[in-house]
mmCIF file of C-alpha atoms and ligand atoms in Angstrom:
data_model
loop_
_atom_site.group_PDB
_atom_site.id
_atom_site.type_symbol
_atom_site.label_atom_id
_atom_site.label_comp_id
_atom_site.label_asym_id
_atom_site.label_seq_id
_atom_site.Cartn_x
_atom_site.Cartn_y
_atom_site.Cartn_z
ATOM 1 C CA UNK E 17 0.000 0.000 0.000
ATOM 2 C CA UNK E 18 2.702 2.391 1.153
ATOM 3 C CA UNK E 19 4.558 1.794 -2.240
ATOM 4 C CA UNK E 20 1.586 2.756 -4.307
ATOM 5 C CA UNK E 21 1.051 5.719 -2.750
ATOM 6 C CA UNK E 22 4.635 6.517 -3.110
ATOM 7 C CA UNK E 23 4.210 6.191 -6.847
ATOM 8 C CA UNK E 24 1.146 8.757 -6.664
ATOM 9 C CA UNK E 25 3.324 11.064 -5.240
ATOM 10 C CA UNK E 26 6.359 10.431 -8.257
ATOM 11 C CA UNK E 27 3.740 11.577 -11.120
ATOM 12 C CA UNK E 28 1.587 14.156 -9.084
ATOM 13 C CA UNK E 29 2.116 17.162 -7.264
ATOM 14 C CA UNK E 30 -1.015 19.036 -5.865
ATOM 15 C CA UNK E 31 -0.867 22.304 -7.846
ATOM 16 C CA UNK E 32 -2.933 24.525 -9.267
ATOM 17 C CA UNK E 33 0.176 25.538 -11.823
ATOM 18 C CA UNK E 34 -0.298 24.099 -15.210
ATOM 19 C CA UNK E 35 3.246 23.807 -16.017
ATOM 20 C CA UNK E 36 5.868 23.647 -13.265
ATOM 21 C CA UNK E 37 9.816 22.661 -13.273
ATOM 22 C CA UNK E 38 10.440 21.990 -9.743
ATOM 23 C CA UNK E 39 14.792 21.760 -8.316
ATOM 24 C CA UNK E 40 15.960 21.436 -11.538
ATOM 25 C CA UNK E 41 19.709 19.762 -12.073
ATOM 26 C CA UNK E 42 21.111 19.465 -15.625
ATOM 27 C CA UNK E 43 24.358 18.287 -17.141
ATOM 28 C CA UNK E 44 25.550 17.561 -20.379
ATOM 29 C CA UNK E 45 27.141 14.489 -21.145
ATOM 30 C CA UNK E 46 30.544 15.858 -21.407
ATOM 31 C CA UNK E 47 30.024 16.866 -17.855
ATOM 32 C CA UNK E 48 29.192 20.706 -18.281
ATOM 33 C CA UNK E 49 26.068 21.506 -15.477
ATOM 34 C CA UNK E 50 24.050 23.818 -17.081
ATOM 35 C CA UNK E 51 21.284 24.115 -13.739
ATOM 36 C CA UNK E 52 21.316 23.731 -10.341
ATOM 37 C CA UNK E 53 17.986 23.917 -8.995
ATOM 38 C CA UNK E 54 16.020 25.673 -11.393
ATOM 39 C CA UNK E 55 12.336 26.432 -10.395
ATOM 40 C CA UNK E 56 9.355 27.698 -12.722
ATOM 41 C CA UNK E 57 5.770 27.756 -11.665
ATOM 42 C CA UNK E 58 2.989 29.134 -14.727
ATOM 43 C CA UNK E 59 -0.268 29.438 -13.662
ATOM 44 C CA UNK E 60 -2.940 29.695 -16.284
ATOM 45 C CA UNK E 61 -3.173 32.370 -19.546
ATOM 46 C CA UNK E 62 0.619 33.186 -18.278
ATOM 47 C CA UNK E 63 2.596 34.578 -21.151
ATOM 48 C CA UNK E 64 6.257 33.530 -19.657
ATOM 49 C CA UNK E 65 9.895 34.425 -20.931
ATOM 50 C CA UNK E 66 12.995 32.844 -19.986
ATOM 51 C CA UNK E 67 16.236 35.304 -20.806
ATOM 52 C CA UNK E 68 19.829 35.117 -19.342
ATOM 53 C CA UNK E 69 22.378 35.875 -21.441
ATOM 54 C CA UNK E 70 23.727 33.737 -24.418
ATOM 55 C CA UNK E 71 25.133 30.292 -23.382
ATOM 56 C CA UNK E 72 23.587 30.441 -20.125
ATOM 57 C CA UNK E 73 20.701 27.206 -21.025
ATOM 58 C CA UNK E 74 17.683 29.103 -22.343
ATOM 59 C CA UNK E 75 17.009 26.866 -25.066
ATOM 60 C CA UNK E 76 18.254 24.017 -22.656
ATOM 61 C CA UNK E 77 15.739 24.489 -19.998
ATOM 62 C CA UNK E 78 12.933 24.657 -22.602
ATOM 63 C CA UNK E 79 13.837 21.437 -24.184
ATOM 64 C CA UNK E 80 13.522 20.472 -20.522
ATOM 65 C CA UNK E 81 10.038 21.686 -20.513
ATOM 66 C CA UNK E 82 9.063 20.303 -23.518
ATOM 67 C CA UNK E 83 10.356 16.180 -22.423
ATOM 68 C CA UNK E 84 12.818 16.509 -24.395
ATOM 69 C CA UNK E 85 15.716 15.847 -22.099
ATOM 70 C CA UNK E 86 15.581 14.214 -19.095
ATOM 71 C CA UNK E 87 16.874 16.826 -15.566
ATOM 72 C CA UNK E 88 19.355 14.803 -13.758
ATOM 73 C CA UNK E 89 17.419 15.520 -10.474
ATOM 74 C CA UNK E 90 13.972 17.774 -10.008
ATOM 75 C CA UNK E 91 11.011 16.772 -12.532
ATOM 76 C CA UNK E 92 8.825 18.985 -14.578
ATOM 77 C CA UNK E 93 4.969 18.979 -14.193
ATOM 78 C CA UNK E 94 2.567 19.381 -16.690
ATOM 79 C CA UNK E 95 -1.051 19.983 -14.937
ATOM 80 C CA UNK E 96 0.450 18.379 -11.893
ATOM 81 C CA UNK E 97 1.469 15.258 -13.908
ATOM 82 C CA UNK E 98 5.434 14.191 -14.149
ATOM 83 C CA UNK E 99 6.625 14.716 -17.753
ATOM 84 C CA UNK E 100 8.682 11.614 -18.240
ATOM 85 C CA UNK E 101 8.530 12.186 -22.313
ATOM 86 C CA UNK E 102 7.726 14.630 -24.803
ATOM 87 C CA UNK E 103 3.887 14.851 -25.466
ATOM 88 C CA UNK E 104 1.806 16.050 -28.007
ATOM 89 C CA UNK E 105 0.508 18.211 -24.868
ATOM 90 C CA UNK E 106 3.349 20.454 -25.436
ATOM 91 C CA UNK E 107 4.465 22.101 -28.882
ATOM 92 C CA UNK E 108 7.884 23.471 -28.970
ATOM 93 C CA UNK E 109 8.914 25.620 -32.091
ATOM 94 C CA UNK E 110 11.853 26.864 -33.167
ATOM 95 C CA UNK E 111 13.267 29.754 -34.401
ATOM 96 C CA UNK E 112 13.722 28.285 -38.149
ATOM 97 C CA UNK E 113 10.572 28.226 -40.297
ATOM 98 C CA UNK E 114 9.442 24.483 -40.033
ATOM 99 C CA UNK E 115 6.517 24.064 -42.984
ATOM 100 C CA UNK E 116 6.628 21.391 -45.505
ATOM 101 C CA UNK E 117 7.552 22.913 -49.131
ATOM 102 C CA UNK E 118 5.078 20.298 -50.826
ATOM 103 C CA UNK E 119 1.919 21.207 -48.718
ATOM 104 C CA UNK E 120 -0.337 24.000 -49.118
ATOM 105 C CA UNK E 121 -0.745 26.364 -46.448
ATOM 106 C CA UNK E 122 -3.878 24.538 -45.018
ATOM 107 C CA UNK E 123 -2.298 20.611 -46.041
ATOM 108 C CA UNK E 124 0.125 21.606 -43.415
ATOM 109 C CA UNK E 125 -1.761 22.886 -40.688
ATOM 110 C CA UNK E 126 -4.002 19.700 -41.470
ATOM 111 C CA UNK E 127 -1.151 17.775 -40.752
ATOM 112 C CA UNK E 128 -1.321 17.139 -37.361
ATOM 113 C CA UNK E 129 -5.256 16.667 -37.238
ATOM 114 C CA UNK E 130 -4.260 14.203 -39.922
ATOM 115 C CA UNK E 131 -1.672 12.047 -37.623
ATOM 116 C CA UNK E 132 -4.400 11.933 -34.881
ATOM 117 C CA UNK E 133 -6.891 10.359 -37.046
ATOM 118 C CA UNK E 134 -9.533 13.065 -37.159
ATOM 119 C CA UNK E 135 -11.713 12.852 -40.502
ATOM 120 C CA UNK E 136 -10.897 14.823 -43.469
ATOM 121 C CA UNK E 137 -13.744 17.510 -43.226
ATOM 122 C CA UNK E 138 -13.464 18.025 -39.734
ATOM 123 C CA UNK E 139 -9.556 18.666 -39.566
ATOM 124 C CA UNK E 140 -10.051 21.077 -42.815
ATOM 125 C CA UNK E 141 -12.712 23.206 -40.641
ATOM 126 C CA UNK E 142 -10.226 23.056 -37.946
ATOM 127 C CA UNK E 143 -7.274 23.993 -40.016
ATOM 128 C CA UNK E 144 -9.663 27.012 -41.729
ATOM 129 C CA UNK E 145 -10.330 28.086 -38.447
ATOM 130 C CA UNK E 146 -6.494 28.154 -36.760
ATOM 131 C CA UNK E 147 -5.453 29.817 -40.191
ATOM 132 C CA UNK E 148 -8.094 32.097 -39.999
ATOM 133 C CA UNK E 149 -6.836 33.077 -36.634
ATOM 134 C CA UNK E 150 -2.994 33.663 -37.534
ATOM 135 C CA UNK E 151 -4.393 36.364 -40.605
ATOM 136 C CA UNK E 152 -4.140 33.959 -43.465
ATOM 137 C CA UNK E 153 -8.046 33.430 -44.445
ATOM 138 C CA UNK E 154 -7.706 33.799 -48.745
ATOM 139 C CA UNK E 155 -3.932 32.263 -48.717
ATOM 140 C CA UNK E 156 -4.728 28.781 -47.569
ATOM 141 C CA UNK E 157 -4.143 27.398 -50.986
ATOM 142 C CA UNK E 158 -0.722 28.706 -51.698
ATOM 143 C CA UNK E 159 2.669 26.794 -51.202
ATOM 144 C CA UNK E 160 5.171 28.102 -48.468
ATOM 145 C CA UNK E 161 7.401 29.064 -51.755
ATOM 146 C CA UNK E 162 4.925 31.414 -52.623
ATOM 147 C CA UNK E 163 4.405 32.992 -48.973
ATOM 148 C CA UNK E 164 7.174 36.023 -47.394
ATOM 149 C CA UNK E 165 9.268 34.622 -44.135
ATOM 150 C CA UNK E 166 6.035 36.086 -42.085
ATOM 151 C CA UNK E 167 3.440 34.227 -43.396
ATOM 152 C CA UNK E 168 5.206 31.256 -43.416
ATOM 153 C CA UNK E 169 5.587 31.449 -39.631
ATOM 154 C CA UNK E 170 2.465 32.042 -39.097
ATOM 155 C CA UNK E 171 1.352 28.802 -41.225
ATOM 156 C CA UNK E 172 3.965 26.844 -38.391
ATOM 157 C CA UNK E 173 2.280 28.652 -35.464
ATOM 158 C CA UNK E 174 -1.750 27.766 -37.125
ATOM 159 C CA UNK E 175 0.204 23.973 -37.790
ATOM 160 C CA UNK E 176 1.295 24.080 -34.177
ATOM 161 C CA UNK E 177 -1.984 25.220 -32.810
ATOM 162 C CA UNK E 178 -3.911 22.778 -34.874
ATOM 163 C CA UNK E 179 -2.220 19.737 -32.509
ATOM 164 C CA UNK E 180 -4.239 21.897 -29.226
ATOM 165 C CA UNK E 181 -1.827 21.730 -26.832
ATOM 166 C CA UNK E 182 -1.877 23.145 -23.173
ATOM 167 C CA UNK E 183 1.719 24.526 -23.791
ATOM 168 C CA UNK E 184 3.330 26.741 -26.352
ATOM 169 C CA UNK E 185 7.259 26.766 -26.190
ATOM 170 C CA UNK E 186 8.843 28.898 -28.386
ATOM 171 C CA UNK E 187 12.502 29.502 -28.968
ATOM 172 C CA UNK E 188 13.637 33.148 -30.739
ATOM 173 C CA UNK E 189 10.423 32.711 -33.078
ATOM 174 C CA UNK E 190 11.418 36.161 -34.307
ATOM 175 C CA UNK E 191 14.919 35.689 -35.047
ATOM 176 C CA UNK E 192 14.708 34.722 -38.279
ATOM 177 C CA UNK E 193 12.134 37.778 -39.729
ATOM 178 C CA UNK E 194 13.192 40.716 -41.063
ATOM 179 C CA UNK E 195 12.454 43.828 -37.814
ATOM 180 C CA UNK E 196 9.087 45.039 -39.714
ATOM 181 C CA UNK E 197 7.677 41.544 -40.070
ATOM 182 C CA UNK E 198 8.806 40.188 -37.101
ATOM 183 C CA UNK E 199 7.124 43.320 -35.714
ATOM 184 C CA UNK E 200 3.675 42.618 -37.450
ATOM 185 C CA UNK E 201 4.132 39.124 -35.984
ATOM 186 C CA UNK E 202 4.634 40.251 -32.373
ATOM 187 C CA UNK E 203 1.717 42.603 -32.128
ATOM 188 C CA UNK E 204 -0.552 40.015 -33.242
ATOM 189 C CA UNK E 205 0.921 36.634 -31.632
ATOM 190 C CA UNK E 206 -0.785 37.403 -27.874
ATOM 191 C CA UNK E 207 -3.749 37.721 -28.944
ATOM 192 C CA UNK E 208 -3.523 35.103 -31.585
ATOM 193 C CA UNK E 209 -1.688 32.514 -28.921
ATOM 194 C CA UNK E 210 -4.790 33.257 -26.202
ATOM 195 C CA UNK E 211 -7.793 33.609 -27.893
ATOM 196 C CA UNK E 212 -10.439 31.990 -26.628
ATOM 197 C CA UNK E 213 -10.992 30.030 -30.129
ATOM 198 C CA UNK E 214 -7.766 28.286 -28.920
ATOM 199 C CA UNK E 215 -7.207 25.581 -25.532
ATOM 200 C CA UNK E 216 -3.650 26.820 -24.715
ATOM 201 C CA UNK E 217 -2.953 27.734 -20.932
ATOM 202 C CA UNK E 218 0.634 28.379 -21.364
ATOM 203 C CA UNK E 219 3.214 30.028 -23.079
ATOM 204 C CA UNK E 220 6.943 30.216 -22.903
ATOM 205 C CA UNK E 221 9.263 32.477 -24.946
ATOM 206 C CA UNK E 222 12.958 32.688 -25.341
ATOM 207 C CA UNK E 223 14.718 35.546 -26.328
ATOM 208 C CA UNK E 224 17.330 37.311 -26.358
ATOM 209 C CA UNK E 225 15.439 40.937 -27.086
ATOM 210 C CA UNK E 226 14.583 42.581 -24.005
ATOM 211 C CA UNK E 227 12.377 44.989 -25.290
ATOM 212 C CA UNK E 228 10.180 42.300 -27.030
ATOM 213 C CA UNK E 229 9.971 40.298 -23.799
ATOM 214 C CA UNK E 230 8.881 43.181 -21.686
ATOM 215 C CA UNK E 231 6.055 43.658 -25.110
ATOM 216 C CA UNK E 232 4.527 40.131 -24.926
ATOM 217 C CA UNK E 233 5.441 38.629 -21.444
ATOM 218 C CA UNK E 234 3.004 38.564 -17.964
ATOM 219 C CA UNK E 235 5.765 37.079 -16.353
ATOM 220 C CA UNK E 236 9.682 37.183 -16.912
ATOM 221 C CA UNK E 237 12.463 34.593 -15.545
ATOM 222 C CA UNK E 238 15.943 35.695 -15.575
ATOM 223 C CA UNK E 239 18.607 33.078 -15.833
ATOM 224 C CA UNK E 240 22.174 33.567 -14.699
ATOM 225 C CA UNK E 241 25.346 31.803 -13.490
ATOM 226 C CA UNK E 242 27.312 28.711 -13.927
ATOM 227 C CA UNK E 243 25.792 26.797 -13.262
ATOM 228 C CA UNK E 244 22.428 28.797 -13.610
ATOM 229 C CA UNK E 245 19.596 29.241 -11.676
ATOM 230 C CA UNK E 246 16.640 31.676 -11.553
ATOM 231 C CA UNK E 247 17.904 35.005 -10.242
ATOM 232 C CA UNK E 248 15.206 36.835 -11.116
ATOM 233 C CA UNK E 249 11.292 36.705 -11.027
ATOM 234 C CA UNK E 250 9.852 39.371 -12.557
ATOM 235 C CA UNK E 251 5.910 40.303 -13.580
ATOM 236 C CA UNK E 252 4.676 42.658 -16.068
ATOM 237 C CA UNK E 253 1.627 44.664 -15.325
ATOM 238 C CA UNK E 254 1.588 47.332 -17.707
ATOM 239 C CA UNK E 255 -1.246 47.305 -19.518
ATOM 240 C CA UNK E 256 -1.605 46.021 -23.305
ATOM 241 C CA UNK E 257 -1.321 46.701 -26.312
ATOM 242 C CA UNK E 258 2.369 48.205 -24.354
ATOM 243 C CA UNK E 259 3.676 50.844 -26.237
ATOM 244 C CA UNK E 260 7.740 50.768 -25.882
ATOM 245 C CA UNK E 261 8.015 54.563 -25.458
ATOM 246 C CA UNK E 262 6.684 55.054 -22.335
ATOM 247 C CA UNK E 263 8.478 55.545 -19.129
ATOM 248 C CA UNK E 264 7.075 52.867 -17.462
ATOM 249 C CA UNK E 265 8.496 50.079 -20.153
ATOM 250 C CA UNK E 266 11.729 51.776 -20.141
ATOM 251 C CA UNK E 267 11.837 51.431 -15.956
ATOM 252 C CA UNK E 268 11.166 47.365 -16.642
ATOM 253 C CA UNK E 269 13.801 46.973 -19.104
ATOM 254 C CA UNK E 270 16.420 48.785 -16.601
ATOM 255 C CA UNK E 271 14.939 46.440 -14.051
ATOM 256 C CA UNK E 272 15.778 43.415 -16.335
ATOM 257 C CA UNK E 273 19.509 45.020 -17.036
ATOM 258 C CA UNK E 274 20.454 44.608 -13.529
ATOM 259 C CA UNK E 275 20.286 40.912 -13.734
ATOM 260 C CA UNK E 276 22.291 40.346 -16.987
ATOM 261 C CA UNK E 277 25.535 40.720 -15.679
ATOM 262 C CA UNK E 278 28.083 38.259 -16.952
ATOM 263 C CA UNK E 279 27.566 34.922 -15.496
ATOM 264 C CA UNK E 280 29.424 34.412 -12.528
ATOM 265 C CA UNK E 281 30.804 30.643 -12.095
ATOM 266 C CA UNK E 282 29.533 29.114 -8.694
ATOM 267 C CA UNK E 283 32.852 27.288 -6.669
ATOM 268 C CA UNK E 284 31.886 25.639 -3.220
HETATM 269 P P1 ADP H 11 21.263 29.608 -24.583
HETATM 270 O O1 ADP H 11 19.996 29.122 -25.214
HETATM 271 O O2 ADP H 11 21.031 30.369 -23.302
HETATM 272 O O3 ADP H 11 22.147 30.377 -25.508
HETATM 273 P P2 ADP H 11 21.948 26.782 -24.548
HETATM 274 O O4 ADP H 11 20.846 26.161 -23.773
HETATM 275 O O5 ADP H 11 21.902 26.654 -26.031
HETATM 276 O O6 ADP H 11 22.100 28.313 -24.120
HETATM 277 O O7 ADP H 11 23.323 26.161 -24.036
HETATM 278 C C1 ADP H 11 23.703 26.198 -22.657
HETATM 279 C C2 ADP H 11 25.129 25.716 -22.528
HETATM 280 O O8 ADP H 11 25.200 24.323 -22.782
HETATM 281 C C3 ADP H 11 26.106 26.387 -23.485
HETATM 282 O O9 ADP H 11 27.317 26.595 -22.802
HETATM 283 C C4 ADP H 11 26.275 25.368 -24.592
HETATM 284 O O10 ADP H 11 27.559 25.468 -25.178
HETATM 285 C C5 ADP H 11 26.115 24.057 -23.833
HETATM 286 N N1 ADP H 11 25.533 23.004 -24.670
HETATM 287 C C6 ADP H 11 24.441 23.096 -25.457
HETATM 288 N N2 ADP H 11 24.167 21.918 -26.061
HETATM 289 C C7 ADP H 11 25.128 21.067 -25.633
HETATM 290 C C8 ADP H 11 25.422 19.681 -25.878
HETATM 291 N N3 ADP H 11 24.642 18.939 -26.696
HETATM 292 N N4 ADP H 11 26.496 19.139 -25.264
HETATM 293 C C9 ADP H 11 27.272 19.865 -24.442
HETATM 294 N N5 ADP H 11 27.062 21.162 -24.153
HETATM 295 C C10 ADP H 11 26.007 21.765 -24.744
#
């Protein structure tokens, strides 16, 4: 008896987050530790960012997130559940445009409606509806060859919601756009992300742009050090659509500054 409820307690935690990483350790196989007790709690409709700066295990902790490699010690929690692998729960896109050149815009935000067996007319309503919801009602016939850098990531963000996860991860999404589209892209992607028409909870973005974390995120964790750990916590109240002239954005990104020092390597 005591053993099963010992298992109960390895996959739940009683939480009311929806994703949590809980004492986070991490190191790679040639021995570098990347985290030492790394803790993130989301709640739901949180827009979270991860920053730190470069090398410090951004895109490391959200392949963590995401199942996608196993924490030496700690465990991450989706809706209270242990994440021992990825799951189809949990999209994570990257910052390179990932359509299929041989599909139309809509056969590749069927795509994953497809793999999960749902009938032809159904996923194509579904797939109208997602790319209806990025801005691309009118374009769903054309190939990504035909589509600008924008649109195309907008066909891999409709693809990605199609799947209806709980969790969003997204690493640099905006890297790869020129500033105007990528611009376009980040005025709309909040609203598009947690619209109602959509069952996501969570979202977490890394990037290395300050002043487009303080734009889209409720709730901001700071990496730093060697190994790293959360130094900072940070929440975002101002009030959106945020404009980035105002004094009270440029106050938050000083407040972020303080934080990015250069890592500083932890000896015992
Ligand atoms: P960031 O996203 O913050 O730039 P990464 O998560 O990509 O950082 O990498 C964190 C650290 O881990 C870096 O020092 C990087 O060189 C190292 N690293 C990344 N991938 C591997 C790997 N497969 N094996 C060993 N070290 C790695």
């Amino acid at each position: 008896m005591s053993d099963l409820l010992d298992a109960g307690r390895e996959k739940h935690n009683n939480s009311n987050y929806i994703l949590e990483a809980s004492g986070i350790d991490f190191t790679y196989s040639n021995g570098y530790k990347v985290f030492e007790n790394v803790n993130i709690q989301l709640i739901e409709n949180t827009f979270a960012a991860i920053i730190g700066p470069s090398g410090i295990g951004k895109s490391t902790l959200l392949r963590i997130l995401g199942g996608f490699l196993k924490p030496d010690a700690g465990s991450v929690y989706l809706k209270g559940k242990k994440i021992q692998k990825p799951t189809s729960d949990i999209i994570l896109i990257h910052q390179s445009i990932v359509t299929f050149p041989w599909m139309t815009a809509i056969e590749n935000v069927m795509m994953p409606l497809k793999v999960k067996k749902v009938p032809n007319e159904i996923a194509e309503e579904k797939a109208m509806k997602y790319l209806e919801l990025v801005g691309l009602q009118g374009f769903e016939n054309l190939y990504p060859k035909e589509m600008s850098g924008g649109m195309r990531q907008r066909v891999a963000i409709a693809r990605a919601l199609a799947a209806e996860p709980t969790v969003f991860l997204m690493d640099e999404p905006f890297a790869h756009l020129d500033e105007l589209t990528a611009e376009g892209l980040r005025q709309d992607i909040y609203n598009i992300l947690f619209s109602p028409e959509t069952p996501l909870k969570v979202v977490v973005l890394v990037s290395h742009n300050l002043t487009e974390v303080v734009e889209l995120a409720d709730q901001i964790f700071v990496l730093n050090n060697i190994p790293a750990t959360v130094v900072a916590n940070v929440s975002v109240t101002i009030p959106r659509p945020r404009n980035p002239r105002t004094d009270e954005f440029n106050q938050m990104l000083d407040n972020l500054y303080i934080h990015l020092t250069p890592p500083r390597v932890k000896t015992r």
